[in-house]
Coordinates of C-alpha atoms and ligand atoms in Angstrom, one line a residue:
X155 CA 91.6 88.2 -17.7
X156 CA 89.9 89.7 -14.8
X157 CA 91.1 88.5 -11.4
X158 CA 87.6 87.2 -10.5
X159 CA 86.9 83.5 -11.2
X160 CA 84.4 83.0 -14.0
X161 CA 81.0 81.9 -12.9
X162 CA 80.1 78.4 -14.2
X163 CA 76.8 78.3 -15.9
X164 CA 74.3 75.8 -17.3
X165 CA 71.5 77.0 -19.6
X166 CA 68.3 74.9 -19.8
X167 CA 66.5 76.1 -23.0
X168 CA 69.6 77.6 -24.7
X169 CA 68.0 77.9 -28.2
X170 CA 64.9 79.7 -27.0
X171 CA 64.5 83.5 -26.7
X172 CA 65.8 83.7 -23.1
X173 CA 68.6 81.2 -23.8
X174 CA 69.8 83.1 -26.9
X175 CA 69.7 86.4 -24.9
X176 CA 71.6 84.8 -22.0
X177 CA 74.4 83.7 -24.4
X178 CA 74.4 87.2 -25.9
X179 CA 75.1 88.6 -22.4
X180 CA 77.7 85.9 -21.7
X181 CA 79.5 86.5 -25.0
X182 CA 80.0 90.2 -23.9
X183 CA 81.8 89.1 -20.7
X184 CA 83.8 86.1 -21.5
X185 CA 86.0 86.6 -18.4
X186 CA 83.1 86.5 -16.0
X187 CA 81.1 83.5 -17.2
X188 CA 81.9 80.0 -18.4
X189 CA 79.3 77.9 -20.1
X190 CA 79.4 74.3 -18.7
X191 CA 76.2 72.8 -20.1
X192 CA 73.4 73.6 -22.7
X193 CA 70.1 71.9 -22.9
X194 CA 67.7 72.5 -25.8
X195 CA 64.9 70.8 -27.7
X196 CA 64.7 70.3 -31.4
X197 CA 66.8 73.1 -32.7
X198 CA 70.0 71.1 -33.0
X199 CA 71.6 73.3 -35.7
X200 CA 71.6 76.3 -33.3
X201 CA 72.6 74.1 -30.4
X202 CA 75.6 72.8 -32.3
X203 CA 76.5 76.4 -33.3
X204 CA 76.3 77.4 -29.6
X205 CA 78.5 74.4 -28.6
X206 CA 81.2 75.5 -31.1
X207 CA 81.2 79.0 -29.8
X208 CA 80.9 78.5 -26.1
X209 CA 82.7 75.1 -25.7
X210 CA 80.5 73.5 -23.0
X211 CA 81.3 70.2 -21.5
X212 CA 77.8 68.8 -22.0
X213 CA 74.9 69.4 -24.4
X214 CA 71.5 67.8 -24.5
X215 CA 68.6 67.8 -27.0
X216 CA 65.1 66.4 -27.2
X217 CA 65.5 62.7 -28.2
X218 CA 67.9 60.0 -29.2
X219 CA 67.3 60.5 -33.0
X220 CA 68.3 64.2 -32.8
X221 CA 71.2 63.3 -30.5
X222 CA 72.6 61.0 -33.3
X223 CA 72.4 63.9 -35.8
X224 CA 73.9 66.3 -33.3
X225 CA 77.0 64.1 -33.0
X226 CA 77.9 65.0 -36.6
X227 CA 77.3 68.7 -36.0
X228 CA 78.8 69.4 -32.6
X229 CA 82.5 69.6 -31.5
X230 CA 83.8 66.0 -31.0
X231 CA 84.9 66.7 -27.4
X232 CA 81.4 67.7 -26.2
X233 CA 79.4 65.0 -24.4
X234 CA 75.9 64.7 -26.0
X235 CA 72.8 63.5 -24.0
X236 CA 69.1 63.7 -24.7
X237 CA 65.6 63.7 -23.2
X238 CA 64.6 64.3 -19.6
X239 CA 67.8 62.6 -18.3
X240 CA 69.9 64.8 -20.5
X241 CA 68.3 68.0 -19.3
X242 CA 68.6 66.9 -15.6
X243 CA 72.3 66.1 -16.2
X244 CA 72.9 69.6 -17.6
X245 CA 71.1 71.0 -14.5
X246 CA 73.1 69.0 -11.9
X247 CA 76.6 68.9 -13.6
X248 CA 79.1 69.1 -10.6
X249 CA 80.9 72.1 -11.9
X250 CA 77.8 74.2 -12.4
X251 CA 77.2 77.1 -9.9
X252 CA 74.2 78.8 -11.6
X253 CA 71.5 77.2 -13.6
X254 CA 69.5 79.4 -16.0
X255 CA 66.1 77.7 -16.1
X256 CA 64.6 78.8 -19.4
X257 CA 62.8 75.8 -20.8
X258 CA 59.2 76.6 -21.8
X259 CA 56.4 74.9 -19.9
X260 CA 56.0 72.0 -17.5
X261 CA 59.1 70.2 -18.8
X262 CA 61.2 72.8 -17.0
X263 CA 60.0 71.7 -13.6
X264 CA 62.0 68.5 -13.1
X265 CA 65.5 69.6 -14.1
X266 CA 65.0 72.9 -12.1
X267 CA 63.9 71.0 -9.1
X268 CA 66.9 68.6 -9.4
X269 CA 69.2 71.7 -9.7
X270 CA 67.7 73.0 -6.4
X271 CA 68.2 69.6 -4.7
X272 CA 71.9 69.8 -5.7
X273 CA 72.2 73.2 -4.2
X274 CA 72.7 75.1 -7.4
X275 CA 71.5 78.7 -7.5
X276 CA 68.8 79.3 -10.1
X277 CA 68.3 82.2 -12.5
X278 CA 64.6 81.5 -13.0
X279 CA 62.7 82.2 -16.3
X280 CA 60.7 79.0 -16.3
X281 CA 57.5 80.1 -14.5
X282 CA 56.1 76.6 -14.3
X283 CA 58.6 75.6 -11.6
X284 CA 57.0 77.8 -9.0
X285 CA 53.5 77.8 -10.5
X286 CA 53.2 74.0 -10.4
X287 CA 55.3 73.1 -7.3
X288 CA 55.8 76.4 -5.4
X289 CA 55.6 75.1 -1.8
X290 CA 57.8 72.1 -2.6
X291 CA 60.5 73.9 -4.5
X292 CA 60.6 76.7 -2.0
X293 CA 61.0 74.3 1.0
X294 CA 63.8 72.5 -0.8
X295 CA 65.6 75.7 -1.8
X296 CA 65.5 76.8 1.9
X297 CA 67.0 73.4 3.0
X298 CA 69.8 73.7 0.4
X299 CA 70.4 77.5 0.8
X300 CA 69.6 78.0 -2.9
X301 CA 69.1 81.6 -4.2
X302 CA 66.4 82.2 -6.8
X303 CA 67.4 85.1 -9.1
X304 CA 64.3 86.2 -11.2
X305 CA 64.8 86.5 -14.9
X306 CA 61.3 87.5 -15.9
X307 CA 61.3 91.3 -16.2
X308 CA 58.4 91.9 -13.7
X309 CA 60.0 89.7 -11.1
X310 CA 63.4 91.2 -11.6
X311 CA 61.9 94.6 -11.2
X312 CA 60.2 93.6 -7.9
X313 CA 63.3 91.9 -6.7
X314 CA 65.2 95.1 -7.2
X315 CA 62.5 97.4 -5.8
X316 CA 62.1 95.3 -2.7
X317 CA 65.7 96.3 -1.7
X318 CA 64.3 99.8 -0.8
X319 CA 62.7 98.5 2.4
X320 CA 62.0 95.5 4.7
X321 CA 59.7 92.7 3.8
X322 CA 57.3 93.6 6.7
X323 CA 57.1 97.1 5.3
X324 CA 55.7 96.0 1.9
X325 CA 52.1 96.9 1.4
X326 CA 51.6 95.9 -2.3
X327 CA 53.4 94.4 -5.3
X328 CA 52.1 95.9 -8.5
X329 CA 52.9 93.8 -11.6
X330 CA 52.6 95.6 -14.9
X331 CA 51.2 94.0 -18.1
X332 CA 51.4 95.3 -21.6
X333 CA 47.8 94.1 -22.2
X334 CA 48.9 92.2 -25.3
X335 CA 47.7 92.8 -28.9
X336 CA 43.9 92.6 -28.1
X337 CA 43.7 95.2 -25.3
X338 CA 41.5 97.4 -27.4
X339 CA 39.4 94.7 -29.1
X340 CA 35.8 94.2 -28.1
X341 CA 35.2 90.9 -26.3
X342 CA 33.0 89.6 -29.2
X343 CA 35.9 90.1 -31.6
X344 CA 38.2 87.7 -29.7
X345 CA 36.3 84.7 -31.3
X346 CA 37.8 85.6 -34.7
X347 CA 41.4 86.3 -33.7
X348 CA 43.9 84.5 -35.9
X349 CA 47.2 82.8 -34.8
X350 CA 49.2 85.5 -36.8
X351 CA 47.5 88.3 -34.9
X352 CA 47.9 86.7 -31.5
X353 CA 51.7 86.2 -32.2
X354 CA 52.3 89.9 -32.7
X355 CA 53.2 91.2 -29.3
X356 CA 53.4 95.0 -29.2
X357 CA 56.6 95.3 -27.2
X358 CA 58.5 92.1 -26.5
X359 CA 60.1 89.5 -28.8
X360 CA 59.3 86.1 -27.2
X361 CA 58.5 82.5 -28.0
X362 CA 55.1 81.5 -29.3
X363 CA 53.7 80.0 -26.1
X364 CA 54.4 83.0 -23.9
X365 CA 53.2 85.4 -26.6
X366 CA 49.8 83.7 -26.7
X367 CA 49.8 83.7 -22.8
X368 CA 50.5 87.4 -23.0
X369 CA 47.5 87.9 -25.4
X370 CA 45.1 86.0 -23.0
X371 CA 46.7 87.6 -19.8
X372 CA 47.4 84.0 -18.6
X373 CA 51.1 85.0 -18.6
X374 CA 50.3 87.7 -16.0
X375 CA 48.3 85.2 -14.0
X376 CA 51.2 82.8 -14.0
X377 CA 53.4 85.7 -12.9
X378 CA 51.1 86.6 -10.0
X379 CA 51.4 83.0 -8.8
X380 CA 55.2 83.0 -9.3
X381 CA 55.5 86.4 -7.5
X382 CA 53.6 85.0 -4.5
X383 CA 56.0 82.1 -4.1
X384 CA 59.2 83.9 -5.1
X385 CA 58.7 86.8 -2.7
X386 CA 56.4 85.2 -0.1
X387 CA 53.8 87.9 -0.4
X388 CA 50.1 87.0 0.1
X389 CA 47.9 87.1 -3.1
X390 CA 45.7 89.9 -1.8
X391 CA 48.8 92.1 -1.8
X392 CA 49.6 91.4 -5.4
X393 CA 47.9 93.5 -8.1
X394 CA 48.1 93.8 -11.8
X395 CA 47.9 97.0 -13.8
X396 CA 47.9 97.3 -17.6
X397 CA 50.8 99.5 -18.8
X398 CA 50.9 99.4 -22.6
X399 CA 54.3 101.0 -23.0
X400 CA 56.2 98.3 -21.1
X401 CA 58.6 100.8 -19.6
X402 CA 57.7 100.4 -15.9
X403 CA 58.4 96.7 -15.4
X404 CA 56.7 96.5 -12.0
X405 CA 56.5 98.4 -8.7
X406 CA 56.6 97.8 -4.9
X407 CA 54.5 99.9 -2.5
X408 CA 55.7 100.3 1.1
X409 CA 53.6 101.0 4.2
X410 CA 54.6 104.7 4.2
X411 CA 53.1 105.2 0.8
X412 CA 56.4 105.2 -1.1
X413 CA 56.2 103.3 -4.4
X414 CA 59.4 102.1 -5.9
X415 CA 59.3 101.4 -9.6
X416 CA 61.8 99.8 -11.9
X417 CA 62.0 101.3 -15.4
X418 CA 64.0 100.5 -18.5
X419 CA 63.7 99.8 -22.2
X420 CA 62.0 96.4 -22.9
X421 CA 65.1 94.3 -23.5
X422 CA 65.4 90.9 -21.7
X423 CA 69.2 91.2 -21.5
X424 CA 68.7 93.7 -18.7
X425 CA 67.0 91.3 -16.2
X426 CA 69.1 88.4 -17.5
X427 CA 72.4 90.2 -16.9
X428 CA 71.3 91.1 -13.4
X429 CA 70.4 87.5 -12.6
X430 CA 73.7 86.3 -13.9
X431 CA 75.9 88.9 -12.1
X432 CA 73.9 89.6 -9.0
X433 CA 74.6 91.5 -6.8
X434 CA 76.8 93.4 -9.3
X435 CA 75.6 95.2 -12.4
X436 CA 77.2 94.8 -15.8
X437 CA 77.7 97.6 -18.4
X438 CA 75.5 96.3 -21.2
X439 CA 75.9 99.2 -23.6
X440 CA 72.2 99.2 -24.5
X441 CA 70.4 102.3 -25.8
X442 CA 69.4 104.5 -22.8
X443 CA 65.8 104.9 -21.8
X444 CA 64.5 108.1 -23.4
X445 CA 61.7 109.2 -21.0
X446 CA 60.4 111.9 -23.3
X447 CA 60.2 109.6 -26.3
X448 CA 58.5 106.9 -24.2
X449 CA 55.9 109.4 -22.9
X450 CA 53.1 109.3 -22.0
X451 CA 53.3 106.3 -19.6
X452 CA 49.8 105.2 -18.9
X453 CA 48.1 102.7 -16.6
X454 CA 44.7 101.0 -16.5
X455 CA 42.8 98.2 -14.8
X456 CA 42.9 94.8 -16.4
X457 CA 39.5 93.8 -18.0
X458 CA 38.8 90.4 -16.2
X459 CA 35.6 89.9 -18.2
X460 CA 37.5 90.0 -21.5
X461 CA 40.5 88.2 -20.1
X462 CA 39.2 85.6 -17.5
X463 CA 42.6 83.8 -17.4
X464 CA 43.9 86.3 -14.9
X465 CA 40.9 85.8 -12.7
X466 CA 41.4 82.0 -12.9
X467 CA 45.0 82.3 -11.8
X468 CA 44.0 84.2 -8.6
X469 CA 41.4 81.5 -8.0
X470 CA 43.9 78.6 -8.2
X471 CA 46.3 80.5 -6.0
X472 CA 43.7 80.8 -3.3
X473 CA 42.8 77.2 -3.7
X474 CA 46.4 76.0 -3.5
X475 CA 47.7 72.4 -3.6
X476 CA 47.7 71.0 -7.2
X477 CA 45.1 73.6 -8.5
X478 CA 47.8 75.9 -10.1
X479 CA 49.5 72.8 -11.8
X480 CA 46.1 71.9 -13.2
X481 CA 45.5 75.4 -14.5
X482 CA 49.0 75.4 -16.1
X483 CA 48.5 72.0 -17.8
X484 CA 45.1 72.9 -19.2
X485 CA 46.5 76.2 -20.5
X486 CA 49.4 74.4 -22.2
X487 CA 46.9 72.1 -24.0
X488 CA 44.7 75.1 -24.9
X489 CA 47.5 77.2 -26.3
X490 CA 48.8 74.3 -28.4
X491 CA 45.3 73.7 -29.8
X492 CA 45.0 77.4 -30.6
X493 CA 48.4 77.5 -32.2
X494 CA 47.7 74.5 -34.4
X495 CA 44.5 76.2 -35.6
X496 CA 42.0 73.8 -33.9
X497 CA 40.7 76.0 -31.0
X498 CA 39.2 79.5 -31.1
X499 CA 41.2 82.1 -29.1
X500 CA 38.3 83.1 -26.9
X501 CA 37.8 79.4 -25.9
X502 CA 41.3 79.1 -24.3
X503 CA 39.9 80.4 -20.9
X504 CA 36.8 78.2 -21.3
X505 CA 39.0 75.1 -21.7
X506 CA 41.1 76.0 -18.6
X507 CA 38.0 76.7 -16.5
X508 CA 36.2 73.5 -17.5
X509 CA 39.4 71.4 -16.8
X510 CA 39.7 73.0 -13.4
X511 CA 36.1 72.1 -12.6
X512 CA 36.6 68.5 -13.8
X513 CA 39.9 67.7 -12.0
X514 CA 40.1 66.8 -8.3
X515 CA 42.7 68.9 -6.4
X516 CA 45.1 67.6 -3.8
X517 CA 47.7 68.8 -1.4
X518 CA 51.3 68.7 -2.6
X519 CA 53.5 66.4 -0.6
X520 CA 55.9 65.3 -3.3
X521 CA 56.9 66.0 -6.9
X522 CA 55.0 62.9 -7.9
X523 CA 51.7 64.6 -6.6
X524 CA 52.4 67.5 -9.0
X525 CA 53.4 65.4 -12.0
X526 CA 50.4 63.2 -11.6
X527 CA 48.1 66.2 -11.4
X528 CA 49.8 67.6 -14.5
X529 CA 49.2 64.3 -16.5
X530 CA 45.6 63.9 -15.4
X531 CA 44.8 67.5 -16.2
X532 CA 46.3 67.2 -19.7
X533 CA 44.1 64.1 -20.4
X534 CA 41.0 65.9 -19.1
X535 CA 41.9 69.1 -21.0
X536 CA 42.4 67.1 -24.2
X537 CA 38.9 65.6 -23.9
X538 CA 37.4 69.0 -23.3
X539 CA 39.4 70.4 -26.2
X540 CA 38.1 67.7 -28.6
X541 CA 34.6 69.0 -27.9
X542 CA 35.4 72.7 -27.9
X543 CA 37.4 72.4 -31.1
X544 CA 34.2 71.7 -33.0
X545 CA 32.8 75.1 -32.0
Ligands
MG632 MG1 57.1 88.8 -17.8

């Protein structure tokens, strides 16, 4: 046993890609981390397996029906909850010091916000928390003295590069994007893209939603919004460059012209481990970056005509208020429609744009403002989807 006390951790989204990688890191350092709570969705078999291995106090799944089945699979001493209340209970468990927020989509907002309200530090992978409710969550985090530790590879890179100077000395954040599987396709060809093709990300193994978002560049748009709130840098100082090799994870430029980049192999365990152990670094034993084998490293401008989602993300960021929450809700509806084979790939941005035009925007004064905008946008987006799906 190390002399240091183990950090007590809750993972929201433990059976997803980030959750599984987080538990992989934790399993390598059993003296440093203790798992207190695990929240997941429908994958109760894996959740039960994780519960046997990591012995949390509390686990939660999607609904009551699954929770009943989970009782037969999980260790008898583990408390089992479900639904939104279950996820929130995992986030605010009194013993927990750090919450890994890795649920996918808008459902991650509420438990993450509640964690912040209880003063828990947050390792943030769920982009929607800051995209939907950035001003609100940031203000609450400040009141509670909560630290946000970015898990997304780009934000982890920026977080680390920012340490090379003072905030007033930053002239640009440059987020890199792989460009997704359709970087070299002609715009006209995007109408015929299949679900299988869109799910083949060139460099990263991720869940379906974020893989489609990477193919439309909406993922990068959400990351620009997240970076703005996370680092308090104005949108006009945040740029995106396409970097197909995914070796440079992002860069920070300072006023003297120095540009600090973060490089590494594309393995999510690197940013996850840094978020878990910050400010220390853990010896992960991963294969080293072979610069020569990775060469050449190339960069290009994103094509906003072909991938309008990135442009839409900058627009809602400028608009502020509930506009980013509306964009996010419309995109979730669009991606689901595409994944179920009902909506053409190239109509995803059209659906988002039409929903934005149709929904009134408001200032954000409470979480209810955000959740209401989210629900109304989903209803509107579904109406628009019903029409676009016939195309
Ligand atoms: Mg990313």
